[in-house]
Amino acid sequence: DGGITQSPKYLFRKEGQNVTLSCEQNLNHDAMYWYRQDPGQGLRLIYYSQIVNDFQKGDIAEGYSVSREKKESFPLTVTSAQKNPTAFYLCASMGRGLNEKLFFGSGTQLSVL
Amino acid sequence: LAKTTQPISMDSYEGQEVNITCSHNNIATNDYITWYQQFPSQGPRFIIQGYKTKVTNEVASLFIPADRKSSTLSLPRVSLSDTAVYYCLVGNPGNTPLVFGKGTRLSVIA
């Protein structure tokens, strides 16, 4: 089945620790996105990538880092500089046609110990 | 980037038609209008997409006036399972980034 997979489903971070959220897609999509969602709130864009080896900051990139070494993978690292990381993180991908739509993963819930 | 404005919340009884309007005054010529549905602790999923006039699929209709500065998602005969948050997204898929608005929380009451 084609789709987008996020792991782990739940993740806990200790003070001062970096953690990495995985996002893999087998849809052959060029573009990939990371969003953050706080309880009862909408989605906020962290980073996005339109092509391999290139990515751009979104509205709330501070305290996060990404890489795009392969078309299928777009991991997100939550660094110790992100002081309030507790949130639901969503990864999405999309093709490059004119009427494409976003496909989302099932999300990772990150909590601070 | 086209900014969108939607009502924060709406209530409806089962079996009624629900219309959710999204304002996007600075929509660009190449922008498409796409609606997504999100249940708690899940990723949003695609409902419908359009560029102009009316689009209909098996779950919803999308009405877009000639000036394209707004759009209306129409859900016919809603059920309890339609309780969710609905997002209107405006953008050109080939010209990222794609920024979501705050969405509309629809509550369907029995």
Short mmCIF file of C-alpha atoms in Angstrom, two decimals:
data_model
loop_
_atom_site.label_atom_id
_atom_site.label_comp_id
_atom_site.label_asym_id
_atom_site.label_seq_id
_atom_site.Cartn_x
_atom_site.Cartn_y
_atom_site.Cartn_z
CA ASP A 1 0.00 0.00 0.00
CA GLY A 2 1.24 3.46 -0.84
CA GLY A 3 1.30 5.90 2.02
CA ILE A 4 3.16 7.99 4.50
CA THR A 5 4.46 6.52 7.76
CA GLN A 6 5.40 8.36 10.91
CA SER A 7 7.19 6.80 13.83
CA PRO A 8 7.10 6.50 16.72
CA LYS A 9 3.46 7.14 17.58
CA TYR A 10 4.44 8.37 21.06
CA LEU A 11 7.77 9.86 22.10
CA PHE A 12 9.07 11.22 25.36
CA ARG A 13 11.87 13.73 25.66
CA LYS A 14 14.04 14.42 28.68
CA GLU A 15 15.31 17.88 29.51
CA GLY A 16 18.19 18.90 27.23
CA GLN A 17 17.72 15.96 24.90
CA ASN A 18 17.42 15.99 21.12
CA VAL A 19 14.86 13.62 19.63
CA THR A 20 14.18 12.68 16.01
CA LEU A 21 10.79 11.97 14.49
CA SER A 22 10.72 9.76 11.43
CA CYS A 23 8.65 10.35 8.29
CA GLU A 24 8.78 8.01 5.29
CA GLN A 25 6.66 8.01 2.14
CA ASN A 26 6.43 5.62 -0.79
CA LEU A 27 4.18 7.82 -2.91
CA ASN A 28 7.05 9.14 -5.02
CA HIS A 29 6.16 12.66 -3.90
CA ASP A 30 8.67 15.45 -4.29
CA ALA A 31 7.34 17.76 -1.57
CA MET A 32 7.25 16.96 2.13
CA TYR A 33 6.10 19.00 5.13
CA TRP A 34 6.23 19.03 8.93
CA TYR A 35 3.44 20.60 10.96
CA ARG A 36 2.99 21.08 14.69
CA GLN A 37 -0.43 20.98 16.35
CA ASP A 38 -1.07 22.05 19.92
CA PRO A 39 -4.23 20.90 21.73
CA GLY A 40 -7.34 22.49 20.25
CA GLN A 41 -5.31 24.48 17.75
CA GLY A 42 -4.68 24.42 14.02
CA LEU A 43 -1.62 23.20 12.15
CA ARG A 44 1.51 25.33 12.07
CA LEU A 45 4.21 24.81 9.46
CA ILE A 46 7.68 23.97 10.81
CA TYR A 47 9.71 23.05 7.72
CA TYR A 48 9.04 21.98 4.17
CA SER A 49 11.04 20.50 1.33
CA GLN A 50 10.21 20.66 -2.36
CA ILE A 51 13.06 18.47 -3.54
CA VAL A 52 15.87 16.29 -2.27
CA ASN A 53 18.73 18.15 -0.54
CA ASP A 54 16.67 21.32 -0.22
CA PHE A 55 14.34 22.54 2.53
CA GLN A 56 12.87 25.81 3.77
CA LYS A 57 11.81 27.17 7.14
CA GLY A 58 8.15 27.54 7.90
CA ASP A 59 6.49 29.81 10.46
CA ILE A 60 7.90 28.13 13.59
CA ALA A 61 11.28 26.62 12.64
CA GLU A 62 13.21 27.75 15.72
CA GLY A 63 14.34 24.79 17.83
CA TYR A 64 13.84 22.30 15.01
CA SER A 65 16.04 20.88 12.26
CA VAL A 66 15.41 18.66 9.24
CA SER A 67 17.26 16.85 6.49
CA ARG A 68 16.20 15.59 3.06
CA GLU A 69 18.89 13.22 1.87
CA LYS A 70 16.43 10.85 0.20
CA LYS A 71 13.18 11.53 -1.64
CA GLU A 72 11.32 9.10 0.61
CA SER A 73 12.49 10.44 3.96
CA PHE A 74 12.14 13.75 5.82
CA PRO A 75 13.13 13.35 9.50
CA LEU A 76 12.48 16.12 12.01
CA THR A 77 14.80 16.68 14.97
CA VAL A 78 13.42 18.50 17.98
CA THR A 79 16.46 20.05 19.62
CA SER A 80 17.03 21.09 23.22
CA ALA A 81 16.59 24.68 22.03
CA GLN A 82 12.87 24.01 21.62
CA LYS A 83 11.67 24.86 25.12
CA ASN A 84 8.06 23.83 24.67
CA PRO A 85 8.11 20.74 22.44
CA THR A 86 5.01 19.00 23.75
CA ALA A 87 2.67 18.76 20.77
CA PHE A 88 1.26 16.52 18.04
CA TYR A 89 3.57 16.45 15.02
CA LEU A 90 2.26 15.72 11.54
CA CYS A 91 4.21 14.93 8.41
CA ALA A 92 2.71 15.29 4.94
CA SER A 93 3.71 14.83 1.34
CA MET A 94 2.40 15.99 -2.00
CA GLY A 95 3.09 15.54 -5.70
CA ARG A 96 4.02 18.38 -8.04
CA GLY A 97 0.96 18.53 -10.30
CA LEU A 98 -1.46 21.46 -10.44
CA ASN A 99 -4.29 19.83 -8.50
CA GLU A 100 -2.36 17.75 -6.04
CA LYS A 101 -3.39 17.29 -2.44
CA LEU A 102 -1.58 16.67 0.83
CA PHE A 103 -1.32 13.18 2.24
CA PHE A 104 -0.74 13.06 5.99
CA GLY A 105 0.84 10.54 8.27
CA SER A 106 -0.86 9.41 11.48
CA GLY A 107 1.23 11.72 13.65
CA THR A 108 3.66 11.55 16.56
CA GLN A 109 2.69 12.76 20.02
CA LEU A 110 5.78 14.22 21.72
CA SER A 111 5.77 14.81 25.46
CA VAL A 112 8.38 16.13 27.88
CA LEU A 113 9.30 14.05 30.91
CA LEU B 1 0.39 33.53 0.69
CA ALA B 2 -3.39 33.47 0.71
CA LYS B 3 -4.66 33.76 4.27
CA THR B 4 -7.92 32.05 5.12
CA THR B 5 -10.65 32.92 7.61
CA GLN B 6 -13.25 30.44 8.80
CA PRO B 7 -15.78 30.36 11.64
CA ILE B 8 -14.22 28.85 14.75
CA SER B 9 -17.07 26.48 15.42
CA MET B 10 -20.48 25.34 14.18
CA ASP B 11 -23.19 23.09 15.57
CA SER B 12 -25.68 21.05 13.56
CA TYR B 13 -28.29 18.35 14.10
CA GLU B 14 -28.02 15.01 12.40
CA GLY B 15 -29.54 14.88 8.94
CA GLN B 16 -29.12 18.58 8.24
CA GLU B 17 -27.02 20.15 5.50
CA VAL B 18 -24.00 22.04 6.80
CA ASN B 19 -22.31 24.88 4.93
CA ILE B 20 -18.90 26.12 6.05
CA THR B 21 -17.59 29.26 4.39
CA CYS B 22 -13.95 30.21 4.04
CA SER B 23 -12.75 33.70 3.11
CA HIS B 24 -9.56 34.10 1.09
CA ASN B 25 -9.50 37.64 -0.22
CA ASN B 26 -5.94 37.57 -1.58
CA ILE B 27 -6.15 34.30 -3.47
CA ALA B 28 -3.72 34.14 -6.39
CA THR B 29 -4.56 33.23 -9.96
CA ASN B 30 -2.88 29.84 -9.74
CA ASP B 31 -4.19 28.91 -6.28
CA TYR B 32 -6.47 25.94 -5.74
CA ILE B 33 -8.92 25.64 -2.83
CA THR B 34 -8.74 22.40 -0.88
CA TRP B 35 -10.72 21.24 2.14
CA TYR B 36 -9.50 18.74 4.73
CA GLN B 37 -11.19 16.95 7.62
CA GLN B 38 -9.40 16.09 10.85
CA PHE B 39 -10.47 13.80 13.68
CA PRO B 40 -8.73 13.98 17.08
CA SER B 41 -5.22 12.50 17.16
CA GLN B 42 -5.25 11.83 13.41
CA GLY B 43 -3.78 13.52 10.38
CA PRO B 44 -6.13 15.58 8.21
CA ARG B 45 -7.60 13.85 5.20
CA PHE B 46 -8.64 15.27 1.86
CA ILE B 47 -12.32 16.02 1.27
CA ILE B 48 -12.61 18.06 -1.91
CA GLN B 49 -10.69 20.46 -4.13
CA GLY B 50 -11.69 23.07 -6.67
CA TYR B 51 -10.55 26.04 -8.70
CA LYS B 52 -13.81 27.73 -9.71
CA THR B 53 -17.60 27.23 -9.88
CA LYS B 54 -18.88 24.02 -8.31
CA VAL B 55 -17.29 20.69 -7.59
CA THR B 56 -19.13 17.67 -6.20
CA ASN B 57 -17.93 14.27 -5.06
CA GLU B 58 -19.43 11.44 -3.07
CA VAL B 59 -19.05 13.19 0.30
CA ALA B 60 -19.30 16.95 -0.29
CA SER B 61 -19.79 19.87 -2.64
CA LEU B 62 -17.60 22.92 -3.02
CA PHE B 63 -19.02 26.21 -4.23
CA ILE B 64 -16.66 28.91 -5.48
CA PRO B 65 -18.00 32.28 -6.70
CA ALA B 66 -16.63 33.97 -9.78
CA ASP B 67 -14.30 36.30 -7.83
CA ARG B 68 -12.88 33.27 -5.91
CA LYS B 69 -12.50 35.34 -2.74
CA SER B 70 -14.46 32.82 -0.74
CA SER B 71 -15.57 29.21 -0.93
CA THR B 72 -18.25 27.13 0.76
CA LEU B 73 -17.97 23.51 1.74
CA SER B 74 -21.36 21.82 1.79
CA LEU B 75 -21.89 18.57 3.68
CA PRO B 76 -25.28 16.99 2.92
CA ARG B 77 -27.22 15.24 5.69
CA VAL B 78 -24.49 15.17 8.33
CA SER B 79 -24.17 12.35 10.83
CA LEU B 80 -22.46 12.10 14.21
CA SER B 81 -19.35 10.76 12.48
CA ASP B 82 -18.94 14.08 10.67
CA THR B 83 -17.99 15.73 13.96
CA ALA B 84 -14.47 16.96 13.21
CA VAL B 85 -12.37 20.00 12.41
CA TYR B 86 -12.56 21.21 8.82
CA TYR B 87 -9.73 23.19 7.24
CA CYS B 88 -9.75 25.32 4.14
CA LEU B 89 -6.35 25.48 2.43
CA VAL B 90 -5.56 27.84 -0.41
CA GLY B 91 -2.41 27.55 -2.43
CA ASN B 92 -0.64 26.44 -5.53
CA PRO B 93 0.64 22.91 -4.98
CA GLY B 94 3.64 23.66 -7.12
CA ASN B 95 4.50 26.74 -5.10
CA THR B 96 4.85 25.83 -1.44
CA PRO B 97 4.62 26.55 1.46
CA LEU B 98 1.09 25.49 2.37
CA VAL B 99 -0.17 27.26 5.49
CA PHE B 100 -3.33 26.16 7.28
CA GLY B 101 -5.80 28.45 8.99
CA LYS B 102 -7.37 27.68 12.36
CA GLY B 103 -10.13 25.49 10.97
CA THR B 104 -13.82 25.11 11.87
CA ARG B 105 -14.83 22.73 14.63
CA LEU B 106 -18.13 21.10 13.58
CA SER B 107 -20.20 19.40 16.23
CA VAL B 108 -23.08 17.21 15.08
CA ILE B 109 -25.79 16.64 17.65
CA ALA B 110 -28.21 13.72 17.69
#
